[in-house]
Short mmCIF file of C-alpha atoms (C1' of nucleotides) in Angstrom, two decimals:
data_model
loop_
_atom_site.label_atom_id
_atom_site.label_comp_id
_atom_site.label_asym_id
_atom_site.label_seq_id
_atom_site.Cartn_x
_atom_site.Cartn_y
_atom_site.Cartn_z
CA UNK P 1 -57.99 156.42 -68.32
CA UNK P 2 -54.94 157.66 -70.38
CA UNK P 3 -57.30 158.57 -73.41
CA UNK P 4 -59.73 161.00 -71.51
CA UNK P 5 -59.13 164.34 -70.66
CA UNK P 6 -57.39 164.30 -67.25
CA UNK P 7 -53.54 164.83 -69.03
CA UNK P 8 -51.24 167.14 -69.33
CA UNK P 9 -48.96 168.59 -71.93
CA UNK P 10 -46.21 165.58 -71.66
CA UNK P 11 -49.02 163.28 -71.30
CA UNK P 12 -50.43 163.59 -74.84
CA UNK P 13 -47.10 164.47 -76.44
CA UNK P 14 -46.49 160.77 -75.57
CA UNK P 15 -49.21 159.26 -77.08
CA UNK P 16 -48.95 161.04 -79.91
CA UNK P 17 -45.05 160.36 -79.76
CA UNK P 18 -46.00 156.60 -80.06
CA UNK P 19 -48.59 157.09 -83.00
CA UNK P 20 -46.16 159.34 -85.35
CA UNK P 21 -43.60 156.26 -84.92
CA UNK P 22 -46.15 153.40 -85.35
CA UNK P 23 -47.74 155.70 -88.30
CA UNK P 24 -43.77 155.31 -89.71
CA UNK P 25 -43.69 151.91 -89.47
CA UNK P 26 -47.10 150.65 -90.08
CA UNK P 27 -46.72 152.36 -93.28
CA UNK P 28 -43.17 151.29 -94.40
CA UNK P 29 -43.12 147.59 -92.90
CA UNK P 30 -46.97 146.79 -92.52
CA UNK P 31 -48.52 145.11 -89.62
CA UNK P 32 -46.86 141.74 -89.72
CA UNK P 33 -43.00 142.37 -90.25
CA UNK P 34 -43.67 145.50 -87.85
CA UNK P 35 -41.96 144.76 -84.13
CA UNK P 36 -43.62 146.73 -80.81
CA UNK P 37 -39.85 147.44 -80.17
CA UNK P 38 -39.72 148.77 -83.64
CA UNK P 39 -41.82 151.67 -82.35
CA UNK P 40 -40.93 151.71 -79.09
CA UNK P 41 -37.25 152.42 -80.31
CA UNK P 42 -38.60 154.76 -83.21
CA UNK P 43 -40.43 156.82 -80.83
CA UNK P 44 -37.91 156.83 -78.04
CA UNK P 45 -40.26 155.65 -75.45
CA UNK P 46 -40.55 152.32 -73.53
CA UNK P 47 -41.76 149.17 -74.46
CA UNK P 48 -44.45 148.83 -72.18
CA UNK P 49 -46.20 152.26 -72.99
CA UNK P 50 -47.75 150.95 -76.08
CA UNK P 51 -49.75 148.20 -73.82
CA UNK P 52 -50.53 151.35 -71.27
CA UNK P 53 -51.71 153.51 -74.26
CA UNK P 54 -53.04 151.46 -77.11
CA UNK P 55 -53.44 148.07 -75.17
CA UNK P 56 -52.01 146.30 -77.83
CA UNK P 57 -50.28 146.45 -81.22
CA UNK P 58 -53.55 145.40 -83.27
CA UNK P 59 -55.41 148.14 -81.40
CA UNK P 60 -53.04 150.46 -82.40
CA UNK P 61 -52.69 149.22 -86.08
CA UNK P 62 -56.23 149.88 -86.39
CA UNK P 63 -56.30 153.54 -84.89
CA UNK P 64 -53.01 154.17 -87.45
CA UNK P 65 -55.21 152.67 -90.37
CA UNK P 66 -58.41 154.50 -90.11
CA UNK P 67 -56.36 157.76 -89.68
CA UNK P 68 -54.84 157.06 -92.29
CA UNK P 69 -57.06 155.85 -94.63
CA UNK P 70 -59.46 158.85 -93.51
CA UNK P 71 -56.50 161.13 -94.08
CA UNK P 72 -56.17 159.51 -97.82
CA UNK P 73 -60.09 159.69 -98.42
CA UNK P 74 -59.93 163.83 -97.38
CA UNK P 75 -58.51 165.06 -100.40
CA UNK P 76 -61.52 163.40 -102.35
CA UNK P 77 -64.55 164.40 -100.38
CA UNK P 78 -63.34 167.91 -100.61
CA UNK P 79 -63.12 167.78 -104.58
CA UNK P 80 -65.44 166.01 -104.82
CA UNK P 81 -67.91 167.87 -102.91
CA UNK P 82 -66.71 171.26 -103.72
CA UNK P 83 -70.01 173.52 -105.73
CA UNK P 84 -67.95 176.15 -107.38
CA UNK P 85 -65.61 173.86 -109.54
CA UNK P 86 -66.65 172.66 -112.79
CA UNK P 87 -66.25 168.90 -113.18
CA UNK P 88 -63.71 169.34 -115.34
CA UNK P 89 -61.44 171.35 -113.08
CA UNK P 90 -62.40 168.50 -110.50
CA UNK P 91 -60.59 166.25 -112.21
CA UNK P 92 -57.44 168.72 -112.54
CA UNK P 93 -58.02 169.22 -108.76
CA UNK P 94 -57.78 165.53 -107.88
CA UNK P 95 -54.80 164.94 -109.85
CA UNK P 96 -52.97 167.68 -108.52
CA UNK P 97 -54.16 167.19 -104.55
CA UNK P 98 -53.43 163.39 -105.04
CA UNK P 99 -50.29 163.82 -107.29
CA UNK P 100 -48.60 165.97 -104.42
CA UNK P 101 -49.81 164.04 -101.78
CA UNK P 102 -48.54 160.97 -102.73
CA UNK P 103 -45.66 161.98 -103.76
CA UNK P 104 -45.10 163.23 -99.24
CA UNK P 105 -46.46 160.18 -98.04
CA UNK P 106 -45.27 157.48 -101.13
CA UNK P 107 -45.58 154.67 -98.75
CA UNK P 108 -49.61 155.32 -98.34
CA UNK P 109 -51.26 154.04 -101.33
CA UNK P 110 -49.73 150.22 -100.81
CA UNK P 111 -50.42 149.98 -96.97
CA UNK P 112 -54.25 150.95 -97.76
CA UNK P 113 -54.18 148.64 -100.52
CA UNK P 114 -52.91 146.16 -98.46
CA UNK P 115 -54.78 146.96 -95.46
CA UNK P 116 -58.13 146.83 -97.23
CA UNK P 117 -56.99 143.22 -99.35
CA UNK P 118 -56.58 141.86 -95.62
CA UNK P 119 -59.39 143.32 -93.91
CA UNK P 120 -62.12 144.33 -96.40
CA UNK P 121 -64.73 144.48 -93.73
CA UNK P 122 -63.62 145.77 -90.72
CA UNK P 123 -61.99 148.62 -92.57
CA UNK P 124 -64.78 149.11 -95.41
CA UNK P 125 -67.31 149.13 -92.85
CA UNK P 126 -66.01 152.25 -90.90
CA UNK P 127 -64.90 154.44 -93.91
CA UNK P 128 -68.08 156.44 -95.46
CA UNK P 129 -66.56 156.00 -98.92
CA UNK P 130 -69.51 155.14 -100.59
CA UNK P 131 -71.05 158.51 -99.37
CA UNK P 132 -68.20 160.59 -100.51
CA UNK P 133 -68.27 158.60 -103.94
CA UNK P 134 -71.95 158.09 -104.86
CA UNK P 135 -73.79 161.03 -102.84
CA UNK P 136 -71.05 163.58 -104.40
CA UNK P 137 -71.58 166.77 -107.01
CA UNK P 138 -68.93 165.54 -108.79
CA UNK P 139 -70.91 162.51 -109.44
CA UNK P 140 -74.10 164.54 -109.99
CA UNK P 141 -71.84 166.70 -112.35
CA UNK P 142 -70.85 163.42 -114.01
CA UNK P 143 -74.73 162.42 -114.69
CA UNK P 144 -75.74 165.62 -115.76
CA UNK P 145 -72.55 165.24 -118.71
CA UNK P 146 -73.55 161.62 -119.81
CA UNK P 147 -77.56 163.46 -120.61
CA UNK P 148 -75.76 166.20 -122.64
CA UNK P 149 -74.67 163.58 -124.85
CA UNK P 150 -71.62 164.69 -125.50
CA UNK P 151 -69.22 162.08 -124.67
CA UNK P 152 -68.16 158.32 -125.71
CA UNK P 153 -70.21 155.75 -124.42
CA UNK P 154 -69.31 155.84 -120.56
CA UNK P 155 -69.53 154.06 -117.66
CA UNK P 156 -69.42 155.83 -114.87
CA UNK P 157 -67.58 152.92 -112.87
CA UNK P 158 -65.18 152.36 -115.16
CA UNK P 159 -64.45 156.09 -115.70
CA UNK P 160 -64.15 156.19 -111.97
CA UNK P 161 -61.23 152.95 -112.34
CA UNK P 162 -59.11 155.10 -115.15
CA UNK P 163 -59.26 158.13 -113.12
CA UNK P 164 -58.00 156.57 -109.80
CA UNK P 165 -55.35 154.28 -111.67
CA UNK P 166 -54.01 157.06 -113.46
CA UNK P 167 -53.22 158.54 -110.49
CA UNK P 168 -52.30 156.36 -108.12
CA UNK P 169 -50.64 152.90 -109.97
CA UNK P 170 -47.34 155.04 -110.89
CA UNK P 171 -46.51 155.60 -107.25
CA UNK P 172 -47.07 152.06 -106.52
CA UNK P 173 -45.16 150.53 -109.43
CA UNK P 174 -42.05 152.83 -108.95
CA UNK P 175 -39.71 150.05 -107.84
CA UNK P 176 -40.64 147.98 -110.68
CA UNK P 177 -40.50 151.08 -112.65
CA UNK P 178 -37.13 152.68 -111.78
CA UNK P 179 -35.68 148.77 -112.20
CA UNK P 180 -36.79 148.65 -115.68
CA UNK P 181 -36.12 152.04 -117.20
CA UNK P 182 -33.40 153.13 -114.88
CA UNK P 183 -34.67 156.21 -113.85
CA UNK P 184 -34.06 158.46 -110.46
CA UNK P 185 -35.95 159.72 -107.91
CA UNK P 186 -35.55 163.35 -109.54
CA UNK P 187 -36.77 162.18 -113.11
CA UNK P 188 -39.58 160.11 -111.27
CA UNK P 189 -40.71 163.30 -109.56
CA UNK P 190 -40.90 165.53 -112.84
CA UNK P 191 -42.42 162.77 -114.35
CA UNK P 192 -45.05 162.91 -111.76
CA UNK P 193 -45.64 166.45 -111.73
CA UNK P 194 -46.00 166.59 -115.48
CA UNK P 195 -48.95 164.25 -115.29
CA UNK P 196 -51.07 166.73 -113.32
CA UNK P 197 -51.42 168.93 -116.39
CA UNK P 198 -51.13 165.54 -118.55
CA UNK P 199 -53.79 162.90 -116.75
CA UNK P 200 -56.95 165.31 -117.09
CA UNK P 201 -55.97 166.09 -120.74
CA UNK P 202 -56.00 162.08 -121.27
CA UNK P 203 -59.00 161.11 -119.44
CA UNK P 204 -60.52 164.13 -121.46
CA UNK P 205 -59.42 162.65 -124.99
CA UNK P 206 -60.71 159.32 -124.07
CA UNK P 207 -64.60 160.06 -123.28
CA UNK P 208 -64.78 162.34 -126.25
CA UNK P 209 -66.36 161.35 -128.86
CA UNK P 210 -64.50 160.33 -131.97
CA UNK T 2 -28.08 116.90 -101.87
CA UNK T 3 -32.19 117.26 -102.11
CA UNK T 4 -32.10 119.06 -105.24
CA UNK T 5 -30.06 117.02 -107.37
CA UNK T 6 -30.50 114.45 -109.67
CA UNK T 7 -30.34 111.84 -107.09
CA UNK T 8 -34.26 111.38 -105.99
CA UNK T 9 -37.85 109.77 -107.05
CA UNK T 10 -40.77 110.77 -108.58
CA UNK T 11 -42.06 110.82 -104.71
CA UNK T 12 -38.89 113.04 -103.58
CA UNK T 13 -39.64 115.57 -106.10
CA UNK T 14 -43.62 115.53 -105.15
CA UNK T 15 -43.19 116.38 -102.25
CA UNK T 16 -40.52 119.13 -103.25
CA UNK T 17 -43.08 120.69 -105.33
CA UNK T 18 -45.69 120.43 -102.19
CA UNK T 19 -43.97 122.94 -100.27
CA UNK T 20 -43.16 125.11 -103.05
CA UNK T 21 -47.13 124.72 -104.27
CA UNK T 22 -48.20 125.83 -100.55
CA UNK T 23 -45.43 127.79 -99.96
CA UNK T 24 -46.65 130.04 -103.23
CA UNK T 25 -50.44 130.02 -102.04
CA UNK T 26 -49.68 131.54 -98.69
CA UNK T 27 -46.66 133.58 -99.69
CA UNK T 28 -49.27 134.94 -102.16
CA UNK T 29 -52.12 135.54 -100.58
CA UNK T 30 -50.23 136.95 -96.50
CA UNK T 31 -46.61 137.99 -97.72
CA UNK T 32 -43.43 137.42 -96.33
CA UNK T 33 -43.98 138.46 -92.98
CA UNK T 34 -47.34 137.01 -91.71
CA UNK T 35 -46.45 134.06 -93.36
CA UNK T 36 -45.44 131.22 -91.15
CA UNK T 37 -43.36 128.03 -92.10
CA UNK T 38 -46.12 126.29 -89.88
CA UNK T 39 -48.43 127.61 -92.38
CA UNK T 40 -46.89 125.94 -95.39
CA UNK T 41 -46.17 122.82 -93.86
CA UNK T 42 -49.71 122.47 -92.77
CA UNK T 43 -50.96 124.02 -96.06
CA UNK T 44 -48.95 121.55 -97.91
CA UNK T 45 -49.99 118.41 -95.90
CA UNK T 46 -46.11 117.87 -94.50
CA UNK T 47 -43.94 117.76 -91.98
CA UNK T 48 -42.29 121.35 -90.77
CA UNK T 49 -38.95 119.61 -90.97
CA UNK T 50 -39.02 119.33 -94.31
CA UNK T 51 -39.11 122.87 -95.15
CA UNK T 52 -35.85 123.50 -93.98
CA UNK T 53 -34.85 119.78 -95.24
CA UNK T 54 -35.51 120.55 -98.56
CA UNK T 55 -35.13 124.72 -98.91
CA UNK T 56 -32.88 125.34 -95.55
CA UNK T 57 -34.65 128.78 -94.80
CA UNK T 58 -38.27 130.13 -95.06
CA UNK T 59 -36.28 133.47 -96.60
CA UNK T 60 -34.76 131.02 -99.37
CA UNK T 61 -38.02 129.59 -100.42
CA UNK T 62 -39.15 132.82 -100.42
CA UNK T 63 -36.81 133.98 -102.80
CA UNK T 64 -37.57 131.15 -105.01
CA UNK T 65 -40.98 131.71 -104.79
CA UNK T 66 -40.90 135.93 -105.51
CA UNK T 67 -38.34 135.05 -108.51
CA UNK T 68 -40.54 132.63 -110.17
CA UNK T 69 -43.48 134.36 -109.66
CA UNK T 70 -42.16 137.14 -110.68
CA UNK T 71 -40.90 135.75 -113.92
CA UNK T 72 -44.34 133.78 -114.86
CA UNK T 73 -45.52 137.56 -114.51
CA UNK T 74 -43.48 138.75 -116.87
CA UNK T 75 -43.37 135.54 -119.24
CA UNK T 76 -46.78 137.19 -121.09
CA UNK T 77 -44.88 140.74 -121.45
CA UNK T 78 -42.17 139.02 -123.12
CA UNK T 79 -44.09 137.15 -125.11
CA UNK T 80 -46.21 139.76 -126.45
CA UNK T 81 -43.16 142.54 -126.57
CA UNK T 82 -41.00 140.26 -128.66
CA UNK T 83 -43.49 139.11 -131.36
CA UNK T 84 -42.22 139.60 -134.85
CA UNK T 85 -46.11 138.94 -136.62
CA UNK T 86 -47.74 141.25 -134.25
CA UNK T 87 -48.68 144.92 -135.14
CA UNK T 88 -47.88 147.82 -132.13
CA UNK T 89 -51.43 148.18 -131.97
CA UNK T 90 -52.06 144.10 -131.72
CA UNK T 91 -49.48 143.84 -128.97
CA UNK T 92 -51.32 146.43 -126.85
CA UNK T 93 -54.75 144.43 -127.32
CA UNK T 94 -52.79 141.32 -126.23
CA UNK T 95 -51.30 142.60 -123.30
CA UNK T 96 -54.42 143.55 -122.38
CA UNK T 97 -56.24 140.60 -123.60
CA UNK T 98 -53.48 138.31 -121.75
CA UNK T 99 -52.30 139.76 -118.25
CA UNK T 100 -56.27 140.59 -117.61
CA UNK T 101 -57.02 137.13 -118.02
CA UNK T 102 -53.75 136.21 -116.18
CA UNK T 103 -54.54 138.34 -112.88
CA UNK T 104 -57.97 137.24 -112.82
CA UNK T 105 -56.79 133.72 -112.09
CA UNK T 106 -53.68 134.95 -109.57
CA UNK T 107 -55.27 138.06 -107.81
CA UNK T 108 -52.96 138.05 -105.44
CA UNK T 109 -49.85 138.63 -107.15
CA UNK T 110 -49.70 142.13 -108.22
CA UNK T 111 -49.67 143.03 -104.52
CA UNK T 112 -47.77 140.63 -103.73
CA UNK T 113 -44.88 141.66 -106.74
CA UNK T 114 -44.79 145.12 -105.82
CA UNK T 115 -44.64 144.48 -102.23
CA UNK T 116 -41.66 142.43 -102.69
CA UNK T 117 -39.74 145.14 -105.39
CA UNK T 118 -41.05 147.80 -102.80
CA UNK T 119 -39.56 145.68 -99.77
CA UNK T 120 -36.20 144.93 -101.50
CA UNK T 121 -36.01 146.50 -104.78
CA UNK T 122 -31.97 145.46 -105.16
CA UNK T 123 -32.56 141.87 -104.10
CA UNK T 124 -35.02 141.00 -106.88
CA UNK T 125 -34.63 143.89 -109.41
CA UNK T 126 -30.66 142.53 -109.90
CA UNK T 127 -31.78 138.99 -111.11
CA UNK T 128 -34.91 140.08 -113.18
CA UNK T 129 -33.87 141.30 -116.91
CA UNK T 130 -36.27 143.60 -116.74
CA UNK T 131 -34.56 146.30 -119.23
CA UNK T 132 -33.70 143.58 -121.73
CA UNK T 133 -37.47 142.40 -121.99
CA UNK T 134 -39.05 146.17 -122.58
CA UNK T 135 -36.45 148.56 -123.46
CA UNK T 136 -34.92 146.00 -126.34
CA UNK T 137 -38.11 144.71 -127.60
CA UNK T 138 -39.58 144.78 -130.53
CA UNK T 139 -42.19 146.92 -128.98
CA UNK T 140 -40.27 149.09 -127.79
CA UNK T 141 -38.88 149.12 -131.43
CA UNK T 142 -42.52 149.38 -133.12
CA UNK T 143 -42.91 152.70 -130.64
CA UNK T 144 -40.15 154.47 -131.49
CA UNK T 145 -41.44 153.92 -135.35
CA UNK T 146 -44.75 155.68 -134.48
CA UNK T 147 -43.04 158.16 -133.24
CA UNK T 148 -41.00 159.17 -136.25
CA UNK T 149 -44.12 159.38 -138.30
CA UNK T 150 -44.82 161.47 -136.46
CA UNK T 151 -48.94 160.37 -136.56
CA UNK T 152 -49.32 161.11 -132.84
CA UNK T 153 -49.47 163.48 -129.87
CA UNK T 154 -46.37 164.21 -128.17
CA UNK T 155 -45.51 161.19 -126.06
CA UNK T 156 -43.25 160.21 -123.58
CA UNK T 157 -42.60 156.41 -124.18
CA UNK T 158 -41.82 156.28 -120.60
CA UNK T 159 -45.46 158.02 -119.54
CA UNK T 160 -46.84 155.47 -122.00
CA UNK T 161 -46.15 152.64 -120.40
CA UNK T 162 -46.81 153.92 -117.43
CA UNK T 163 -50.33 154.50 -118.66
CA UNK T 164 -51.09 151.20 -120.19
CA UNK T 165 -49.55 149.06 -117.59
CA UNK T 166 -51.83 151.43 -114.47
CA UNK T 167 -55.08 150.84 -116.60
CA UNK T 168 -54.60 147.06 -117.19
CA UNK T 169 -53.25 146.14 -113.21
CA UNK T 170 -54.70 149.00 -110.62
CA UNK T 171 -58.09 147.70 -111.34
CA UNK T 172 -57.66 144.69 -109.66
CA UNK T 173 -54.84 145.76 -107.07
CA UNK T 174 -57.59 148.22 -105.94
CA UNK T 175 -60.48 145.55 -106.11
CA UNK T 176 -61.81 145.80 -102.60
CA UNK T 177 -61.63 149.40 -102.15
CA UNK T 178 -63.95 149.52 -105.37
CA UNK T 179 -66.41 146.99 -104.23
CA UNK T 180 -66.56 148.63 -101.09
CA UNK T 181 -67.14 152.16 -102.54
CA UNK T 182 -69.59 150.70 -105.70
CA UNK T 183 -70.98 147.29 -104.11
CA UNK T 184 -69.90 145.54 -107.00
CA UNK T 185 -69.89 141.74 -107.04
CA UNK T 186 -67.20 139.64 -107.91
CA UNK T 187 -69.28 138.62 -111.20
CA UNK T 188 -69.89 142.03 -111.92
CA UNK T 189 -66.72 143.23 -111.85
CA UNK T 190 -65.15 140.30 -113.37
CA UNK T 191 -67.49 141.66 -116.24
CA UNK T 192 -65.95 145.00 -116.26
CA UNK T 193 -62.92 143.68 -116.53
CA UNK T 194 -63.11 141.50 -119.55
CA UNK T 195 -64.95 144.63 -121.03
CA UNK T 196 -61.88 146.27 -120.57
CA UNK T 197 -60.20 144.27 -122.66
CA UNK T 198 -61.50 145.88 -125.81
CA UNK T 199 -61.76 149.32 -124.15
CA UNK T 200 -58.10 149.80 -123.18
CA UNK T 201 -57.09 149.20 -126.33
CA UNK T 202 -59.31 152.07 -127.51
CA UNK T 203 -58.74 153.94 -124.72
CA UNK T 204 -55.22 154.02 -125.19
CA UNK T 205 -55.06 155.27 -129.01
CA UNK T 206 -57.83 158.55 -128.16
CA UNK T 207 -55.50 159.20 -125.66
CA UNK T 208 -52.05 159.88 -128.10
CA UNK T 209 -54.21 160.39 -130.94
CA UNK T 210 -53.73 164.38 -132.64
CA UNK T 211 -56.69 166.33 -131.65
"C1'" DA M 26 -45.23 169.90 -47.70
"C1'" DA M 27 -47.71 165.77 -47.60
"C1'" DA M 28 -50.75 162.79 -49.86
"C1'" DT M 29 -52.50 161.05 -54.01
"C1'" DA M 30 -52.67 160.09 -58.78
"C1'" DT M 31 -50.36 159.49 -63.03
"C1'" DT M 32 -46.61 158.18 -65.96
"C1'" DT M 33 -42.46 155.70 -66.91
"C1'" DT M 34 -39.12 152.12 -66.29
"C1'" DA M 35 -36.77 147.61 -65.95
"C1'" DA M 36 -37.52 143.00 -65.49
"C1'" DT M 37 -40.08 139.08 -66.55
"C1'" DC M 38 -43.80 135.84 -68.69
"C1'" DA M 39 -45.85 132.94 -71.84
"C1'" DT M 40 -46.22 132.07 -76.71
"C1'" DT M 41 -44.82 131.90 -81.09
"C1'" DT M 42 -41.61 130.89 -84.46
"C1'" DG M 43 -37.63 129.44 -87.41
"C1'" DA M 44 -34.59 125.99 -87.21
"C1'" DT M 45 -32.19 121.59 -85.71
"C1'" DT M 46 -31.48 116.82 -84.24
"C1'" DA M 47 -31.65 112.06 -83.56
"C1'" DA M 48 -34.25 108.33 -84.52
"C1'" DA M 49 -37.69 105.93 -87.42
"C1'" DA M 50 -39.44 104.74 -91.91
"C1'" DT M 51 -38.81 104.08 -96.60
"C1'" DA M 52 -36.51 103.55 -100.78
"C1'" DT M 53 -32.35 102.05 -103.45
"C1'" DA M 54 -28.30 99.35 -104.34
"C1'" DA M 55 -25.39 95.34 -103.76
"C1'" DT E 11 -32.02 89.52 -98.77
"C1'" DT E 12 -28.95 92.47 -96.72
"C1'" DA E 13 -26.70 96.73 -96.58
"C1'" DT E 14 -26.73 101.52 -97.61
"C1'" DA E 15 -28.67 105.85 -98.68
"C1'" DT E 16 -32.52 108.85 -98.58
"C1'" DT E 17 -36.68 110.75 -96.72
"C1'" DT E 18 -39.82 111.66 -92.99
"C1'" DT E 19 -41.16 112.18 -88.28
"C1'" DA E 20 -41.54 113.74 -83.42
"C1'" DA E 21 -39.32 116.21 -80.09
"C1'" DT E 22 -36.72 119.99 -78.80
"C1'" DC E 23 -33.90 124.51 -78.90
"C1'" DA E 24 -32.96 129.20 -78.84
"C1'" DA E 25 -34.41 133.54 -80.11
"C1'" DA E 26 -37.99 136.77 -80.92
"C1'" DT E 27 -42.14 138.86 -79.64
"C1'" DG E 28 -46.50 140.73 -77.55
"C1'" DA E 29 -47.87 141.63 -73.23
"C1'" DT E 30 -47.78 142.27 -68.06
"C1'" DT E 31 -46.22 143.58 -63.47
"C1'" DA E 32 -44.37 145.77 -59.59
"C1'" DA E 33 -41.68 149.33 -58.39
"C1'" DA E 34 -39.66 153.92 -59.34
"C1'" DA E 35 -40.17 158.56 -60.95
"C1'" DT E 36 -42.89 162.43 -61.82
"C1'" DA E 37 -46.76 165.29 -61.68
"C1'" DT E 38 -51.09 166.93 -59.40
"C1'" DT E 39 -54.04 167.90 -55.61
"C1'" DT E 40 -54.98 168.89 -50.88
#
DNA sequence: AAATATTTTAATCATTTGATTAAAATATAA
DNA sequence: TTATATTTTAATCAAATGATTAAAATATTT
């Protein structure tokens, strides 16, 4: 088999030739309006190594998703998990990790979304979200503020949704956003960056209490 | 021609079939996965008449993305242009109305910013976009606020940004969140008529002075 | 070096898909 | 009613597309 260990150095740099252009694509075009020749051409390589490699193009599609969507998930689990940050500085954390992320890999957030709208089982059922979520310190950290007492009426869910959105929407809408307010890429990416100090300073202002 | 004057009440029916099914699928698959097999079977008629009546599945897809795209942005206009309507009203009912308005077409956020992400010229060109929020009354009512000068520093454009992410992401990111939480659809179509009333609220603590 | 295994290529298949066409059915006008 | 225009249908086309195959090229082992 191609996948096992009996390669050599070419050997895998194939493969992995043929996953860094279907990553491309999959993530620009999505799985329907992306063509095996697309990556076959975008990787250089033939058409029929994706069927010797991957088998076929929803095989692949779903290795390309899981990384991805794994890859997307890593920058939370780490915050989230992490014992020496406060939960405050968690949320700083995320926004920053997520902020810069994003803004490397801008086509991410709507091919998950999408990916996860089309395929909410096969997908949910192999990502451990609910473990990096629920089981985390920073959700512990979150429990321990609501008993202080100190804070607006939460829910922890709906915290959770401003945080996220916050974050993420901006990237998503920036078509629809550059169309209406006529701003560049540069001005975009300022904007973004200011919201890493702004976004924690909001979310703070709207649990405390009045 | 089809389209002009020149047909019956049945002519036009069936006219509006393919757009009706055409819209559904469009909506809920996208350009790409859709097929015109697909509409002519979701619509009950013959494949023919897709190209009869709208010559190209690319042309009814452009009719579709423009009107949906405009019945989006009907309630933004609505709202933004309102001469009775406080700034703070308006912000309750855009909340109030697009929440309502996404929970009965949950496919069409995606589907929007798929489309301005996909071809950004195309559609961004024939939408007046800039006319509907940066000459709006709104738009007007903000600048006012800021003069009195009543609030936190704010960037009009990070406003919007802000209020627009906390009334759509929600929903764009549905089933990541009931995968992570294991929220039901009644459930969260709870939080999100709660949200209603707490964007609103949400959204003053967060440019309120300190 | 010879034999064997692996990788790559070019050519080809079978389906799918958007679109067209000519004829049939139906409606409209004379 | 008859003639004309419009709408609908079934059949078909050509191109695109995912996948396969047999042979060629290259690497690995003996």
């Amino acid at each position: 088999m191609a996948t096992s260990k009996g390669k050599k150095q070419l050997d895998q740099s194939t493969e992995e030739k043929i996953k860094a252009a279907a990553r491309k694509v999959f993530h620009q075009k999505g799985y329907a309006a992306t063509r095996t020749r697309d990556i076959a051409e975008e990787s250089g390589i033939n058409l029929a190594l994706i069927s010797y490699y991957f088998k076929s193009k929803e095989n692949l599609y779903e290795i390309i998703t899981l990384e991805t969507v794994f890859k997307f998930m890593h920058n939370l689990a780490v915050v989230f998990h992490d014992e020496s940050s406060s939960f405050d500085e968690k949320i700083e954390q995320l926004a920053d990790r997520y902020i810069d992320f994003i803004s490397k890999e801008p086509d991410i957030p709507l091919f998950i979304l999408t990916a996860m709208r089309n395929n909410p089982v096969k997908f949910g059922d192999k990502i451990p979200l609910k473990t990096i979520v629920l089981e985390s310190i920073f959700y512990q950290q979150f429990q321990e503020k609501l008993q202080e007492g100190n804070h607006a009426d939460i829910s922890p869910l709906q915290y959770l949704l401003n945080l996220v959105s916050l974050i993420i929407f901006p990237f998503v809408a920036k078509p629809v956003f550059q169309n209406i307010t006529g701003t560049k890429d540069s001005q975009f990416h300022k904007m973004m960056q200011e919201r890493k100090k702004l976004i924690p300073i909001w979310i703070k202002s709207m649990y405390s209490k009045p």
